[in-house]
Each structure stands twice: as structure tokens, then as C-alpha cells.
């Protein structure tokens, strides 16, 4: 079967650093992606890891360990506008499908 | 570029009615997807297509049908609407290439209520 697990909620204050973890179990693996979704909006792409290690994109970084079937999204210098849901997604089935985790709701407090 | 365009944005259906959710993309993407998202939940794959004339079932296909006659369009059909189909429906597209330059591009969603 295919399954991804994420914490359901995370709360942090402005300026802080927060890490959102994702563990996955899928029939195939062609990369781990992260998407952000604000309330009432559509998911938007944040980051992608195909190989082990850290990818940095501005305030956001994403990490992957394929041997542990584990990844995380790191958000630095949190801002109020970062309050949103964050989804990890695995590309599997020879790269044809994207399977999403249940999402982590991040609340950034002043 | 318009990206992925979904219509309508909102719709209310009565039980047993039928409707088609429209999706079009102008990025020449081979891969297209339909997801549904229930409140506070993740995205569940309904159907996907890897090219014109090719479609396949996702995780939750029951009650839905799709067609892909062109690269650009991927409509989703609900034949006999049921309250369990009340959800937000997202269409998405992707290049067939692997890697960070081929993420999912989402439409703005269709909010469907079946009563």
C-alpha cells in the first residue's frame, strides 16, 4: 500500500524555525515534494528532493533520507503569511502519480 | 499563461443529478490529474491521464468518469451525484519529466455541494 504520515498541527511564533516531518511508504519512489495551501486556495509547489540531502530555497529547506523513507520541510524566520497547510507528496508509479500526505496545519503566532 | 483553468468555481447539485467539471491547461503538459479534498484532509486522487486517449483510475474513482480527447482538456463527469461527493475538486497537470522542474500545477478548484 501507499501511505504518508505527517503531524496534523504545528504552532510556532513569528521569527522562529519550524520543522514538519513526513514519513512515507509507497510502492515506488521518484521524489518527495512539498506543497503549501492557504485556506480556500489551491496547493502550490514549494520544494522537491529526489536524492538524499538538503535542498534550500530561500527561507524554506527540504531534506530527504531515502534509506529511512523520511523527509522534512524546514521553515526559517517564520512570518504570519506562512500560516497554511503543508503537504508532502511522493511521486511514484514510474513517476506518473503523486500521492499526498494528510497535511500539517501550521499556525504562526505574533 | 493561464496555467490550469477549472470551471465552474462553485456548484450545488441535487442528489441524482449529473454534471461535468471542466479542466484545461495551456502548458502542453502530458500528465493531468483530478483530486478531491474533503475539509481538513489531504488530496485523494480520483483519475489521472498520461496523455490524450489514456486514462486510469486513482485511489477513489467510484462515481466518476473522465475522458482525455486532447492534451489540453481533462473533464471529470459525475453521473449520479451523492452527498458523499460534496468536496473541493482540484485539477492539476505536470510535465512527464522527472525532477523539480516538473511539479504539479493546480487549478483554483471547484467547490461542489450535493444536497
Short mmCIF file of C-alpha atoms in Angstrom, two decimals, chain A:
data_model
loop_
_atom_site.label_atom_id
_atom_site.label_comp_id
_atom_site.label_asym_id
_atom_site.label_seq_id
_atom_site.Cartn_x
_atom_site.Cartn_y
_atom_site.Cartn_z
CA UNK A 1 0.00 0.00 0.00
CA UNK A 2 0.87 3.65 -0.11
CA UNK A 3 0.83 5.89 2.93
CA UNK A 4 2.40 9.11 4.10
CA UNK A 5 2.35 10.41 7.65
CA UNK A 6 2.69 13.98 8.89
CA UNK A 7 1.87 15.71 12.16
CA UNK A 8 -1.61 17.19 11.99
CA UNK A 9 -0.77 20.56 13.55
CA UNK A 10 2.25 22.67 14.42
CA UNK A 11 2.28 26.05 16.16
CA UNK A 12 5.20 28.49 16.29
CA UNK A 13 5.83 32.22 16.77
CA UNK A 14 6.99 34.77 14.25
CA UNK A 15 10.71 34.64 13.61
CA UNK A 16 11.06 31.07 14.84
CA UNK A 17 12.15 27.94 12.97
CA UNK A 18 9.77 25.01 12.49
CA UNK A 19 10.30 21.53 11.07
CA UNK A 20 7.49 19.46 9.53
CA UNK A 21 8.26 15.78 9.22
CA UNK A 22 6.99 13.30 6.67
CA UNK A 23 7.43 9.53 6.59
CA UNK A 24 6.30 7.54 3.61
CA UNK A 25 5.64 4.01 2.46
CA UNK A 26 5.00 3.66 -1.27
CA UNK A 27 5.30 1.03 -3.96
CA UNK A 28 7.74 3.17 -5.95
CA UNK A 29 9.66 6.35 -5.29
CA UNK A 30 10.58 9.11 -7.71
CA UNK A 31 10.99 12.01 -5.32
CA UNK A 32 9.45 13.81 -2.35
CA UNK A 33 7.73 17.16 -2.86
CA UNK A 34 6.24 19.77 -0.56
CA UNK A 35 3.21 21.91 -1.27
CA UNK A 36 1.71 24.85 0.60
CA UNK A 37 -2.01 25.52 0.71
CA UNK A 38 -3.62 28.59 2.26
CA UNK A 39 -7.23 28.34 3.42
CA UNK A 40 -9.57 28.45 0.44
CA UNK A 41 -6.69 28.28 -2.02
CA UNK A 42 -5.02 25.75 -4.24
CA UNK A 43 -1.83 23.89 -3.33
CA UNK A 44 1.35 25.49 -4.65
CA UNK A 45 4.72 23.83 -5.11
CA UNK A 46 7.47 24.61 -2.60
CA UNK A 47 10.31 22.13 -2.88
CA UNK A 48 11.45 18.79 -4.28
CA UNK A 49 14.04 16.18 -3.29
CA UNK A 50 14.98 13.26 -5.50
CA UNK A 51 18.27 12.45 -3.76
CA UNK A 52 19.35 12.33 -0.12
CA UNK A 53 20.28 15.60 1.46
CA UNK A 54 19.15 19.15 1.90
CA UNK A 55 17.65 21.46 -0.73
CA UNK A 56 17.45 25.15 0.15
CA UNK A 57 15.09 27.67 -1.40
CA UNK A 58 15.18 30.97 0.44
CA UNK A 59 13.61 30.61 3.89
CA UNK A 60 12.46 27.09 3.09
CA UNK A 61 14.63 23.96 3.06
CA UNK A 62 13.69 20.35 2.48
CA UNK A 63 15.55 17.21 3.48
CA UNK A 64 15.32 13.62 2.30
CA UNK A 65 16.66 10.31 3.58
CA UNK A 66 15.60 7.56 1.21
CA UNK A 67 17.03 4.80 3.43
CA UNK A 68 14.75 5.98 6.27
CA UNK A 69 11.78 6.82 3.98
CA UNK A 70 11.76 10.17 5.72
CA UNK A 71 11.85 13.81 4.85
CA UNK A 72 11.18 17.17 6.40
CA UNK A 73 10.38 20.72 5.47
CA UNK A 74 12.21 23.42 7.44
CA UNK A 75 10.77 26.90 7.57
CA UNK A 76 13.01 29.65 8.94
CA UNK A 77 12.28 33.22 10.02
CA UNK A 78 8.60 32.42 10.22
CA UNK A 79 6.16 35.07 9.05
CA UNK A 80 2.42 35.36 9.64
CA UNK A 81 1.83 34.65 5.95
CA UNK A 82 3.39 31.18 6.45
CA UNK A 83 0.24 30.12 8.32
CA UNK A 84 -1.11 27.46 5.98
CA UNK A 85 -1.33 23.71 5.47
CA UNK A 86 1.75 21.91 4.22
CA UNK A 87 1.58 18.63 2.32
CA UNK A 88 4.32 16.19 1.48
CA UNK A 89 3.82 14.18 -1.70
CA UNK A 90 5.61 11.22 -3.20
CA UNK A 91 5.91 10.73 -6.94
CA UNK A 92 5.52 7.01 -7.60
CA UNK A 93 4.17 4.57 -10.18
CA UNK A 94 7.06 5.23 -12.56
CA UNK A 95 6.65 8.94 -11.92
CA UNK A 96 3.07 9.08 -13.14
CA UNK A 97 1.29 9.62 -9.81
CA UNK A 98 1.59 11.98 -6.92
CA UNK A 99 0.41 10.59 -3.56
CA UNK A 100 -0.21 13.20 -0.86
CA UNK A 101 0.13 13.09 2.89
CA UNK A 102 -2.72 14.22 5.16
CA UNK A 103 -1.22 17.66 5.63
CA UNK A 104 0.17 19.66 8.55
CA UNK A 105 -1.59 22.83 9.58
CA UNK A 106 0.95 25.47 10.64
CA UNK A 107 -0.20 28.35 12.79
CA UNK A 108 2.22 31.24 13.21
CA UNK A 109 1.51 33.38 16.26
CA UNK A 110 2.60 37.01 16.72
#
